[in-house]
PDB file of C-alpha atoms in Angstrom:
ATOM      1  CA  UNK A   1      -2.794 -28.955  -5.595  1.00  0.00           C
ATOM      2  CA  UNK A   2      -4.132 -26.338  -3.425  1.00  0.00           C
ATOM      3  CA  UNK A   3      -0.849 -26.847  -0.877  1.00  0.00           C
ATOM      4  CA  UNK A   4       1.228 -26.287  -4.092  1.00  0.00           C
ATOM      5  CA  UNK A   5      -0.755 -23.223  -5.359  1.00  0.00           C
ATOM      6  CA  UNK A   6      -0.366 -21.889  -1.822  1.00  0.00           C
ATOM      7  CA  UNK A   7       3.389 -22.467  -1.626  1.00  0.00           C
ATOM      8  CA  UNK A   8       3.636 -20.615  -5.143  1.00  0.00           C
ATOM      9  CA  UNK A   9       1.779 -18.098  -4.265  1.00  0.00           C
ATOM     10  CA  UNK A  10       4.089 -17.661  -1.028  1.00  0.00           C
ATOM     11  CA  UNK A  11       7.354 -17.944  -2.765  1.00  0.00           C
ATOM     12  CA  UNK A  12       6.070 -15.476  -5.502  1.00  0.00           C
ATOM     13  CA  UNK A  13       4.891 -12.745  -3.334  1.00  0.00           C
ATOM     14  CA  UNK A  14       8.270 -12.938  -1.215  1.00  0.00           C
ATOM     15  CA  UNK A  15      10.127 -12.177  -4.616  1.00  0.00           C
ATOM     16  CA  UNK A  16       7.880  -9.257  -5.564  1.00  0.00           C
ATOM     17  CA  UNK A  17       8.729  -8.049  -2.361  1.00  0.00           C
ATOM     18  CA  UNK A  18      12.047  -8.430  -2.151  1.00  0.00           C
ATOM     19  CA  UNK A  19      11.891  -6.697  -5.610  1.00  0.00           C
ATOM     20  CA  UNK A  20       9.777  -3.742  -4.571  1.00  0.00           C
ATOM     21  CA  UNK A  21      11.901  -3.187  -1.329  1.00  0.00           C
ATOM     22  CA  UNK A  22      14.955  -3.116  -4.221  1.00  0.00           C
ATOM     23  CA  UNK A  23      13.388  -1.028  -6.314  1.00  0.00           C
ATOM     24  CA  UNK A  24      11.762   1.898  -4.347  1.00  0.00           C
ATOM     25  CA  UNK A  25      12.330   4.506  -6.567  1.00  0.00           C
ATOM     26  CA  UNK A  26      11.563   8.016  -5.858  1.00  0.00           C
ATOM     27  CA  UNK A  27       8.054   8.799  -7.847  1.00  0.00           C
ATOM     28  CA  UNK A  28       7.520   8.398 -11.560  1.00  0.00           C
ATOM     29  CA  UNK A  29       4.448   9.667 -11.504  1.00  0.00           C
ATOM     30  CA  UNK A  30       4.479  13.349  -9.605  1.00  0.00           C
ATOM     31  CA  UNK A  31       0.665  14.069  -8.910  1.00  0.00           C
ATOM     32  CA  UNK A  32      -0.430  17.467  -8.318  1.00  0.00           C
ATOM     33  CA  UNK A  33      -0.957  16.658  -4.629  1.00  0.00           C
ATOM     34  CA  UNK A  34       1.954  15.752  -3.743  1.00  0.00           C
ATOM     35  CA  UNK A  35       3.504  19.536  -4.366  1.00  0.00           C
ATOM     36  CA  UNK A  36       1.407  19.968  -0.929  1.00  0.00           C
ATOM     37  CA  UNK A  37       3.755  17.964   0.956  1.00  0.00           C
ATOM     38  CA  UNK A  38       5.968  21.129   0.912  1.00  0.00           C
ATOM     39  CA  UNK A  39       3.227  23.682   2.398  1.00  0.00           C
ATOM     40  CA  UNK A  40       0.948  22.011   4.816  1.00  0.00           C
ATOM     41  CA  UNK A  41      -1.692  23.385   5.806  1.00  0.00           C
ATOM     42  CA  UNK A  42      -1.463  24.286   9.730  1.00  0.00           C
ATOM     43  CA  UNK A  43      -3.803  22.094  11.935  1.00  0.00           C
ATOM     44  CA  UNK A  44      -4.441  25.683  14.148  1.00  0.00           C
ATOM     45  CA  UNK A  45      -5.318  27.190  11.509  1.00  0.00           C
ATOM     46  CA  UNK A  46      -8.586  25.713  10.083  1.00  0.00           C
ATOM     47  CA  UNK A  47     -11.549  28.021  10.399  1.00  0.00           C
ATOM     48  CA  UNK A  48     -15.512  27.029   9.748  1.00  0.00           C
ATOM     49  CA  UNK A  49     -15.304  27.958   6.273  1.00  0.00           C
ATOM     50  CA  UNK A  50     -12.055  25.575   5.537  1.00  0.00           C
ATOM     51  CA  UNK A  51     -13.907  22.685   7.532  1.00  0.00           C
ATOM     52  CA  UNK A  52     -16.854  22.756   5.024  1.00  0.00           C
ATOM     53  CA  UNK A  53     -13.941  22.712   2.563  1.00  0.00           C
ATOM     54  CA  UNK A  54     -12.851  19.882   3.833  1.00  0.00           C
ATOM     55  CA  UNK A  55     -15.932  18.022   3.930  1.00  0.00           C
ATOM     56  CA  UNK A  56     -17.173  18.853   0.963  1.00  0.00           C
ATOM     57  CA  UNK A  57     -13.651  17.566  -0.833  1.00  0.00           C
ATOM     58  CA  UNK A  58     -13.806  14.642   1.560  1.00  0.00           C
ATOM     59  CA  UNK A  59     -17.136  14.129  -0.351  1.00  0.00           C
ATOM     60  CA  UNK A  60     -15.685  14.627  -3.474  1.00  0.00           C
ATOM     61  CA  UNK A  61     -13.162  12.423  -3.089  1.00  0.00           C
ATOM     62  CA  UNK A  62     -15.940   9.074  -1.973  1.00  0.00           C
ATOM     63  CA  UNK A  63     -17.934   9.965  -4.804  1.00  0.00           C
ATOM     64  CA  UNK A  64     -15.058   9.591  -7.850  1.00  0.00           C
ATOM     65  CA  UNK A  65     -14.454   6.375  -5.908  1.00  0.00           C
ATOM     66  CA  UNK A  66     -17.832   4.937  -6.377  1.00  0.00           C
ATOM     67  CA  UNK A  67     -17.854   6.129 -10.133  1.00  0.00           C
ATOM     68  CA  UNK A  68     -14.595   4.238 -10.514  1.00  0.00           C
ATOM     69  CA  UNK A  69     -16.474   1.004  -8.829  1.00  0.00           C
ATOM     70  CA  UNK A  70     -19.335   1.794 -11.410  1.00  0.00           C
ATOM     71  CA  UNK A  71     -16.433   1.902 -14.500  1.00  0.00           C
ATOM     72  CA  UNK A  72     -14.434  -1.324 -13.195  1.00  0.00           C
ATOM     73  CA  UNK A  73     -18.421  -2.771 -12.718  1.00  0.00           C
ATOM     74  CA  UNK A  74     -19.310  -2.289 -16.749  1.00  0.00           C
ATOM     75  CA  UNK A  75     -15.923  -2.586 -18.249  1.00  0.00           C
ATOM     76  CA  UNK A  76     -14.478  -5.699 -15.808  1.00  0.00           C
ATOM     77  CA  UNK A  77     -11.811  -5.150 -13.266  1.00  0.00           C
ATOM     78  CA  UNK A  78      -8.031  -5.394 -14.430  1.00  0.00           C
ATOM     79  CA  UNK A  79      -6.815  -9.046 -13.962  1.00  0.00           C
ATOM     80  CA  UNK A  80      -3.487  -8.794 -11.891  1.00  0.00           C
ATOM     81  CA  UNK A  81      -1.311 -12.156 -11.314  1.00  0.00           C
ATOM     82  CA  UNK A  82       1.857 -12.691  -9.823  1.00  0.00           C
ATOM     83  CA  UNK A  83       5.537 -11.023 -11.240  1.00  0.00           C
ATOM     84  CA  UNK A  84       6.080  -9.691 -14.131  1.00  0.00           C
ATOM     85  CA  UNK A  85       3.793 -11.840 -16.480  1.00  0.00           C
ATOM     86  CA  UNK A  86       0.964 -11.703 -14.260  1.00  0.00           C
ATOM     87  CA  UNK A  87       1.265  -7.612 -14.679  1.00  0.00           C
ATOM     88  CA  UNK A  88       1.704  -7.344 -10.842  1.00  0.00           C
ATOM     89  CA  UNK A  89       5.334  -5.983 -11.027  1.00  0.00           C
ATOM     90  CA  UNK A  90       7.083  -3.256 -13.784  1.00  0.00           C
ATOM     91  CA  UNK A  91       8.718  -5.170 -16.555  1.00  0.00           C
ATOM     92  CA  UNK A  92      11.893  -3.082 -16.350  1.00  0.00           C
ATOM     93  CA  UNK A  93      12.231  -2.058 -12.526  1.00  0.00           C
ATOM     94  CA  UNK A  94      10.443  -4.613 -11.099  1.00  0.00           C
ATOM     95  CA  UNK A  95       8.627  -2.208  -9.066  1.00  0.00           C
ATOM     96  CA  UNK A  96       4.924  -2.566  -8.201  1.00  0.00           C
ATOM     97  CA  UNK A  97       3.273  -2.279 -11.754  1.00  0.00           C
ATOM     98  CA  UNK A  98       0.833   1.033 -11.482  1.00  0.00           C
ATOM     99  CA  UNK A  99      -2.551   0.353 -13.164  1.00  0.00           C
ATOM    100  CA  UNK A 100      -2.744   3.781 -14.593  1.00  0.00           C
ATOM    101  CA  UNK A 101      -0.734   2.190 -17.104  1.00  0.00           C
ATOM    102  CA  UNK A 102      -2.883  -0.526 -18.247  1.00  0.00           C
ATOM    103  CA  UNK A 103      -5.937   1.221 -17.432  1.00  0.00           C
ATOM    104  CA  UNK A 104      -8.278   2.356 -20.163  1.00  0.00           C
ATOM    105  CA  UNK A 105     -11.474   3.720 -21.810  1.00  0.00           C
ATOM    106  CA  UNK A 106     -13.959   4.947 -19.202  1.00  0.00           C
ATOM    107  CA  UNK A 107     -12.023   3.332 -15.883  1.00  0.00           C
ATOM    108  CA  UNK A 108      -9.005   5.537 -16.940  1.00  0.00           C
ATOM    109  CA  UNK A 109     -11.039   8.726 -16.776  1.00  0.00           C
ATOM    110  CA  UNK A 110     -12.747   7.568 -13.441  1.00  0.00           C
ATOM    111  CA  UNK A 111      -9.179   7.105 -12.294  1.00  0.00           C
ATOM    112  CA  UNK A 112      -8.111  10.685 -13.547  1.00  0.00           C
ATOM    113  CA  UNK A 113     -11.137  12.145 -11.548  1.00  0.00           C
ATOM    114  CA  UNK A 114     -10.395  10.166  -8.421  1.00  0.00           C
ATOM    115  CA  UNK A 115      -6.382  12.101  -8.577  1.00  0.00           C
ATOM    116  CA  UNK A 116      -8.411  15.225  -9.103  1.00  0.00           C
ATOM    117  CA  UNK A 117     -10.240  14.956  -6.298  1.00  0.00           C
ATOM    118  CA  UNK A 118      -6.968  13.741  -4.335  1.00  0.00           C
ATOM    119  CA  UNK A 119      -5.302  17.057  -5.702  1.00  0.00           C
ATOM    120  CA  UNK A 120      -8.152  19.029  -3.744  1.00  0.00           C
ATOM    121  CA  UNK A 121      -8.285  17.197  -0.689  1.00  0.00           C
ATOM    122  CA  UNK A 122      -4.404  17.333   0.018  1.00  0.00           C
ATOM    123  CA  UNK A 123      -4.077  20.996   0.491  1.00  0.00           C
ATOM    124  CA  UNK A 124      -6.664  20.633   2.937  1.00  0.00           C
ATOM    125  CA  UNK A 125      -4.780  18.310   5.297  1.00  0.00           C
ATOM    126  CA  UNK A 126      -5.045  18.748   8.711  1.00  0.00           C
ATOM    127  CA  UNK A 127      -2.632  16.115   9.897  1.00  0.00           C
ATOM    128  CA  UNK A 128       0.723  18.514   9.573  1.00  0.00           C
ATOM    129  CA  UNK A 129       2.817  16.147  11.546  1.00  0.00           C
ATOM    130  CA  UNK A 130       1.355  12.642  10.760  1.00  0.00           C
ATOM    131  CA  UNK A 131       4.221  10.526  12.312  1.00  0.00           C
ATOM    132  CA  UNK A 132       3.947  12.480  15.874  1.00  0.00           C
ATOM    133  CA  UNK A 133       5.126   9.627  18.694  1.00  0.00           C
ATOM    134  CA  UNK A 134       5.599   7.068  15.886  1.00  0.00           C
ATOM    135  CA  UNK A 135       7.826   4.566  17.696  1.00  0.00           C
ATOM    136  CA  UNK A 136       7.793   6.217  21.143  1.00  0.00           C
ATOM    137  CA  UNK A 137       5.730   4.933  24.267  1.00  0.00           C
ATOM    138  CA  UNK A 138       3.202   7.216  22.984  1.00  0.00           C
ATOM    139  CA  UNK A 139       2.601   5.331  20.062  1.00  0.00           C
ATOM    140  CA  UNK A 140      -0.884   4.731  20.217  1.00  0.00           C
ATOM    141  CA  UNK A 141      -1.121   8.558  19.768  1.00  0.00           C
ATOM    142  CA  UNK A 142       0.293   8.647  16.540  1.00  0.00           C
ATOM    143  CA  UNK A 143      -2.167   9.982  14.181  1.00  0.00           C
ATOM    144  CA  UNK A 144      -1.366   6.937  11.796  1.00  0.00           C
ATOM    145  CA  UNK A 145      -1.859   4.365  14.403  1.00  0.00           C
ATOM    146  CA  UNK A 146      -4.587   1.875  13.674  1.00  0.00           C
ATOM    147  CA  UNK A 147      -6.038  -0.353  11.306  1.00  0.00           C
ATOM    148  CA  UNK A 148      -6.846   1.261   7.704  1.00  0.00           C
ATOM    149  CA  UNK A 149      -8.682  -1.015   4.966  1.00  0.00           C
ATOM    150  CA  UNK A 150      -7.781  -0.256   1.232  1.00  0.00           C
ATOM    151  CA  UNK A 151     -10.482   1.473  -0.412  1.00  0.00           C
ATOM    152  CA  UNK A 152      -8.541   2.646  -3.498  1.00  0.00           C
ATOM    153  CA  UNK A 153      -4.781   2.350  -4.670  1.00  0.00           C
ATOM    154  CA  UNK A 154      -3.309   2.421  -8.239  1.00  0.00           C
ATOM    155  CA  UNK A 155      -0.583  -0.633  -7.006  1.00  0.00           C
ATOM    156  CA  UNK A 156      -0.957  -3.621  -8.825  1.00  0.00           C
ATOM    157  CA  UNK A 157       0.264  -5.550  -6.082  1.00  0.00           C
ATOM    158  CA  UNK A 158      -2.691  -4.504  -3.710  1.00  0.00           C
ATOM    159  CA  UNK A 159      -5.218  -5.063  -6.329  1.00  0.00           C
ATOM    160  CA  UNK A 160      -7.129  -8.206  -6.275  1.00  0.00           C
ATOM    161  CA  UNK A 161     -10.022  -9.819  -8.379  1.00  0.00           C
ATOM    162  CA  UNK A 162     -11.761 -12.890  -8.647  1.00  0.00           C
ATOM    163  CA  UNK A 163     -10.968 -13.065 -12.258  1.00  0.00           C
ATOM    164  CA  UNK A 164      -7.037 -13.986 -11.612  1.00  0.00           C
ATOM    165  CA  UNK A 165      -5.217 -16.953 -10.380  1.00  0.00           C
ATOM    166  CA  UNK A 166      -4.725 -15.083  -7.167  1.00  0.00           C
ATOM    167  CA  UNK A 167      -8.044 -14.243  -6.538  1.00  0.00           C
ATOM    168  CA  UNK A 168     -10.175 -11.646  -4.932  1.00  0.00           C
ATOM    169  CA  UNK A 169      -8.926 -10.436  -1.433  1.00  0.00           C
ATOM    170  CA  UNK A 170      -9.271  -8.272   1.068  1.00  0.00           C
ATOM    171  CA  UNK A 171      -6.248  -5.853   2.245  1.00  0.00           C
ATOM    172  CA  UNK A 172      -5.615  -3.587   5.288  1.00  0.00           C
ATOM    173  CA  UNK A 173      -2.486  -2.801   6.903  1.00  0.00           C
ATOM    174  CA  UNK A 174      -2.402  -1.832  10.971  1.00  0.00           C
ATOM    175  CA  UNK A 175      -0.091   0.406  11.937  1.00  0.00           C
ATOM    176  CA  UNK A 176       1.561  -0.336  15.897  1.00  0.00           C
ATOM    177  CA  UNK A 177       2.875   3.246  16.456  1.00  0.00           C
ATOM    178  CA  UNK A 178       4.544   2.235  19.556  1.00  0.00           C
ATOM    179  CA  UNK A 179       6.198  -0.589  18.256  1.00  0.00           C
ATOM    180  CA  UNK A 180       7.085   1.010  15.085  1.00  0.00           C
ATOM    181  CA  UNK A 181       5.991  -1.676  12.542  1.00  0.00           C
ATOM    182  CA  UNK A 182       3.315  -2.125   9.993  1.00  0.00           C
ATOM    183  CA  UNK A 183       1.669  -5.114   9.250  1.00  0.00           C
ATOM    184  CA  UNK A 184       0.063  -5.698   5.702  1.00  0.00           C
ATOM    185  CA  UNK A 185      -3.013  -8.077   5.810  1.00  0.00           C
ATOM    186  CA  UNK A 186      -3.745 -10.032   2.787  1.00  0.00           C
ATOM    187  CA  UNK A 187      -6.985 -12.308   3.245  1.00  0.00           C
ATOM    188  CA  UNK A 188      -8.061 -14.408   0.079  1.00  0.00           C
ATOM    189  CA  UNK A 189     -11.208 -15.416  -0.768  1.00  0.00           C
ATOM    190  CA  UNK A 190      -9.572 -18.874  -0.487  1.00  0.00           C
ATOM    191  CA  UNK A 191      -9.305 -18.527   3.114  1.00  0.00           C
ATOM    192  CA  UNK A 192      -5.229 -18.052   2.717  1.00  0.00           C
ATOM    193  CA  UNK A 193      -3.540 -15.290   4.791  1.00  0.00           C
ATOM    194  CA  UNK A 194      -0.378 -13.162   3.679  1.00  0.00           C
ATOM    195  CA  UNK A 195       1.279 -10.754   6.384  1.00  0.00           C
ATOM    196  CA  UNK A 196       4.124  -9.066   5.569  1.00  0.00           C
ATOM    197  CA  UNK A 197       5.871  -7.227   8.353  1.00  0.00           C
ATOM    198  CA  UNK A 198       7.602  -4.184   7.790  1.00  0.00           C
ATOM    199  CA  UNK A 199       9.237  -1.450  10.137  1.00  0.00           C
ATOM    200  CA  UNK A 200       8.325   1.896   9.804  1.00  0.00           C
ATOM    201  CA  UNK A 201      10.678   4.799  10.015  1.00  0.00           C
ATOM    202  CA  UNK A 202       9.566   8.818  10.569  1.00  0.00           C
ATOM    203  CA  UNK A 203      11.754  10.639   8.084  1.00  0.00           C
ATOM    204  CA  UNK A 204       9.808  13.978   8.293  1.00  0.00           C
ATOM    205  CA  UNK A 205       6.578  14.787   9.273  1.00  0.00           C
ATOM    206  CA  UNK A 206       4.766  13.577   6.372  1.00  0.00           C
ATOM    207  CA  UNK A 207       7.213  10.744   5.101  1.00  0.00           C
ATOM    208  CA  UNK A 208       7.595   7.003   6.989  1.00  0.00           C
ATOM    209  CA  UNK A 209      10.694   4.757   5.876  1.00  0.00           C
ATOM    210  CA  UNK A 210       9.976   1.074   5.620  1.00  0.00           C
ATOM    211  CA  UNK A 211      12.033  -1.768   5.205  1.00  0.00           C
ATOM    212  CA  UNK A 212      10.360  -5.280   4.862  1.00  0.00           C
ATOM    213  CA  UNK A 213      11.240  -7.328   7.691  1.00  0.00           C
ATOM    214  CA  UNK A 214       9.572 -11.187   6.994  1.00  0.00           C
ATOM    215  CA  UNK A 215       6.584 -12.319   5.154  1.00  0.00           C
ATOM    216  CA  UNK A 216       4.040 -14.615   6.877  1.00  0.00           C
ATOM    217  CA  UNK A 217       1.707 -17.558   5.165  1.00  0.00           C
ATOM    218  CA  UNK A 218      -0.990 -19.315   6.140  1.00  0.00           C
ATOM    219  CA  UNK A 219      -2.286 -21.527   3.512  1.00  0.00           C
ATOM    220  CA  UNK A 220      -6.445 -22.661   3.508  1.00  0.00           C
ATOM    221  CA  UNK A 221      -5.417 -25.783   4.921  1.00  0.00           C
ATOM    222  CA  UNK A 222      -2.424 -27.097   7.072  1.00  0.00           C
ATOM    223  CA  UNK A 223       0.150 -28.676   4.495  1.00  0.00           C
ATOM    224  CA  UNK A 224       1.088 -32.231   5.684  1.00  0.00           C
ATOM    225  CA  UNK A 225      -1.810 -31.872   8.109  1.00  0.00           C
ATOM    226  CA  UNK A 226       0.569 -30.069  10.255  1.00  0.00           C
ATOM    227  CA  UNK A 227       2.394 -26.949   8.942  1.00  0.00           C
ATOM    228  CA  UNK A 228      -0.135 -24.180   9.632  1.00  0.00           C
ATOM    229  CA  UNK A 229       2.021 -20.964   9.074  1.00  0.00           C
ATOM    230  CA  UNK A 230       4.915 -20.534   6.760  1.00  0.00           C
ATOM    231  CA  UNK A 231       7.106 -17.309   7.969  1.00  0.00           C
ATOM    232  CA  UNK A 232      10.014 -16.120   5.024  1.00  0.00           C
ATOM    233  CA  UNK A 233      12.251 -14.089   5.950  1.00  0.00           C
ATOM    234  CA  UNK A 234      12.838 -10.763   3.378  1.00  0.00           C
ATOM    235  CA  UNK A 235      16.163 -10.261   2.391  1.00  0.00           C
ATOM    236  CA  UNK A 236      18.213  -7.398   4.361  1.00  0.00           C
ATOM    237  CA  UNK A 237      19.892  -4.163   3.431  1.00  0.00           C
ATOM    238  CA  UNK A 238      23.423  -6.519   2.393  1.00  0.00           C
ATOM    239  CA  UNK A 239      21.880  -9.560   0.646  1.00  0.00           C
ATOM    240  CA  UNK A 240      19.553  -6.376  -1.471  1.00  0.00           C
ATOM    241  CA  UNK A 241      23.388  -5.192  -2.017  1.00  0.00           C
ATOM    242  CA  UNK A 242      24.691  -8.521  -3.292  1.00  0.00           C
ATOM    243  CA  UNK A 243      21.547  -9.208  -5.439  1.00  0.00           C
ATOM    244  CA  UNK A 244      21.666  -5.756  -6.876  1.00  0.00           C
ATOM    245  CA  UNK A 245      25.582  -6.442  -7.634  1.00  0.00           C
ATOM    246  CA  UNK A 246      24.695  -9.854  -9.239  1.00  0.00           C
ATOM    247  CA  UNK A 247      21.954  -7.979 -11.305  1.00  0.00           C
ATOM    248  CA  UNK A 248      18.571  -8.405  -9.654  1.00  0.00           C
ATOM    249  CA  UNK A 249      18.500  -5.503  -8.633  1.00  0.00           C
ATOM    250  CA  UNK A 250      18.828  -1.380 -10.020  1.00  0.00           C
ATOM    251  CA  UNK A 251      22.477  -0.373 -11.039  1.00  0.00           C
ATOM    252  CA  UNK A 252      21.984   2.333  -9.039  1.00  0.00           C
ATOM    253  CA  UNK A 253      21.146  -0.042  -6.007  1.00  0.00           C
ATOM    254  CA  UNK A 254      18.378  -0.007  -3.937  1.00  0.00           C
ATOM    255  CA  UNK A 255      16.919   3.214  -2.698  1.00  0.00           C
ATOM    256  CA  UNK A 256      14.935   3.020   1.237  1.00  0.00           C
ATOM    257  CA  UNK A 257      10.979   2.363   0.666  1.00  0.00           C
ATOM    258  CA  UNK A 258       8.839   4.871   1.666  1.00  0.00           C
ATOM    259  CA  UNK A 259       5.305   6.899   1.553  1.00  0.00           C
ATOM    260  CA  UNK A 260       3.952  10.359   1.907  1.00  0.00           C
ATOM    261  CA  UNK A 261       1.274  11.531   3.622  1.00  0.00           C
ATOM    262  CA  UNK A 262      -1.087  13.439   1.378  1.00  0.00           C
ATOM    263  CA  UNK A 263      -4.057  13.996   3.565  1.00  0.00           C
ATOM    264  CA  UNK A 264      -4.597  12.128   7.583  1.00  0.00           C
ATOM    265  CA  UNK A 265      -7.730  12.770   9.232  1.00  0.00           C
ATOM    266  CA  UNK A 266      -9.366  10.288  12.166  1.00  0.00           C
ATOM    267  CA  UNK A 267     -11.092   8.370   9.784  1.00  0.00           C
ATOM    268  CA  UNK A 268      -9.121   9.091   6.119  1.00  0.00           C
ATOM    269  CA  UNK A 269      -5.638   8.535   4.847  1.00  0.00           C
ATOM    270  CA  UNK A 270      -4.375   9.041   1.613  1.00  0.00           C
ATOM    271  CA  UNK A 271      -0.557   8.823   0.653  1.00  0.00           C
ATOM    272  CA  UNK A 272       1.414   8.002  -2.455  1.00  0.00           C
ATOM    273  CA  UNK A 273       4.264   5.511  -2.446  1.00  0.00           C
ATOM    274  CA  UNK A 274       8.347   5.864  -3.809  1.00  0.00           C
ATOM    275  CA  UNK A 275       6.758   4.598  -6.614  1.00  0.00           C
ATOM    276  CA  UNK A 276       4.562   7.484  -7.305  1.00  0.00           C
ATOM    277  CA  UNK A 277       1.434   4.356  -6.650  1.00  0.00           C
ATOM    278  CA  UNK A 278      -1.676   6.702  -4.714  1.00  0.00           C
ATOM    279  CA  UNK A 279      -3.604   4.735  -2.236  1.00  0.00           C
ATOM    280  CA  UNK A 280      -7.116   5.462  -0.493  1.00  0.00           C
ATOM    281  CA  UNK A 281      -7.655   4.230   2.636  1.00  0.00           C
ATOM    282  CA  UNK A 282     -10.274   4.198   5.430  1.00  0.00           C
ATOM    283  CA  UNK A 283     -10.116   3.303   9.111  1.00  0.00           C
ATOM    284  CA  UNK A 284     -11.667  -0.070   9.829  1.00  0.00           C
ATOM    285  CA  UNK A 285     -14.865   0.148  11.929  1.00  0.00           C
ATOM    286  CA  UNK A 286     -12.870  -2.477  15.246  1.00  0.00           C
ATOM    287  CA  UNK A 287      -9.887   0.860  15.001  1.00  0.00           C
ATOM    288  CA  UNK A 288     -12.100   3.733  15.967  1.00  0.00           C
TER     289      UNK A 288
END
């Protein structure tokens, strides 16, 4: 049963990504910070006075996080299961669902105060040109190269708890700047392991194309006591075409994936997706 589960699970997630890399619409949701995008602030120019800024925003920012923890902690974390049923993906686009949606009572206004505090920190920025190198020789220099754990994100898909049939997980992505990929890391609770491999593109300073390249399985146990690692390939810019033709996807067809860069430091990254989904994330301590 727990081969099967695993199988499902894998054949699931590659059609909710197939889906997502269909539907990458441009945002739905337009917060505040993301008006910054068009007037960074210059890395030169960052006196004393905007550092403490920074910091204290910075501050800001980790405190709304742990009052959202707290709200999620007395009110019970949003169950999220697979497709459209299982609230992961948008009934109509088929987009990662966004939890501000579904979100209520006093974990909706922790939510609100974590985007406030995103919509102060962005300004601040002092990451102008955050894919610098990105797929050069130089990679490793890109500011975005590294590994960066998921400390907050209003995707459905990246949210996990112990109180769905996927259960509770942990998620990172690393980011190879020289080879110009990024790897998502899904580790269950289960001991199962998603990757799904994606190449990233620098459209601008602030904005990194992707396009999903293969997703990669490894169930809690070898299935057949041999088959360790399941790898599914993600369908390409002309079978998207012919599936959007033949109705799975948009009529409009499907748009690149992307993100934006809201706010890069050495240790803090914060973008928002096509989708308009915000994510929080933090270096992980074996990246520094």
């Amino acid at each position: 049963l727990a081969r099967r589960a695993c199988l499902t699970m894998a054949l699931t997630l590659l059609l909710s990504t197939a889906a997502a890399s269909l539907v990458a619409r441009g945002p739905r949701f337009a917060p505040a910070a993301a008006r910054a995008l068009r007037s960074p602030v210059p890395f030169a120019a960052a006196p004393a006075a905007a550092a403490t800024d920074t910091a204290a925003a910075r501050e800001a920012l980790f405190a709304a996080i742990a009052d959202f923890r707290a709200a999620e902690e007395a009110e019970g974390k949003t169950s999220v299961d697979f497709g459209v049923k299982g609230g992961e993906l948008d009934k109509k686009s088929r987009a990662p669902a966004d939890l501000r949606q579904v979100w209520t009572g006093r974990v909706r206004e922790a939510a609100r105060a974590v985007e406030s505090a995103i919509d102060t920190l962005a300004p601040l920025n002092p990451t102008p040109d955050a894919t610098k190198l990105l797929g050069t020789v130089e990679g490793d220099l890109c500011p975005l190269h590294g590994a960066w754990r998921n400390v907050w994100t209003t995707a459905a898909d990246a949210s996990f708890s112990p109180n769905s049939t996927r259960g509770d997980a942990n998620v990172y992505n690393v980011v190879d700047g020289t080879r110009s990929r990024i790897t998502n890391h899904i580790d269950f609770a289960s001991g199962a392991q998603f990757r799904v491999l994606l190449r990233a593109t620098a459209l601008s300073p602030l904005r990194v194309g992707l396009r999903f390249r293969f997703v990669k399985v490894s169930p809690p146990r070898p299935i057949l006591g041999l088959l360790r690692t399941i790898v599914i390939p993600v369908p390409g810019p002309f079978l998207t075409r012919v599936l959007s033709l033949l109705g799975r996807g948009p009529k409009e067809g499907p748009p690149p994936a992307y993100f934006d860069v809201l706010y890069l430091d050495d240790e803090l990254r914060v973008h928002v997706t096509g989708q308009g989904n915000l994510f929080v994330q933090r270096r992980a301590p074996w990246s520094r």
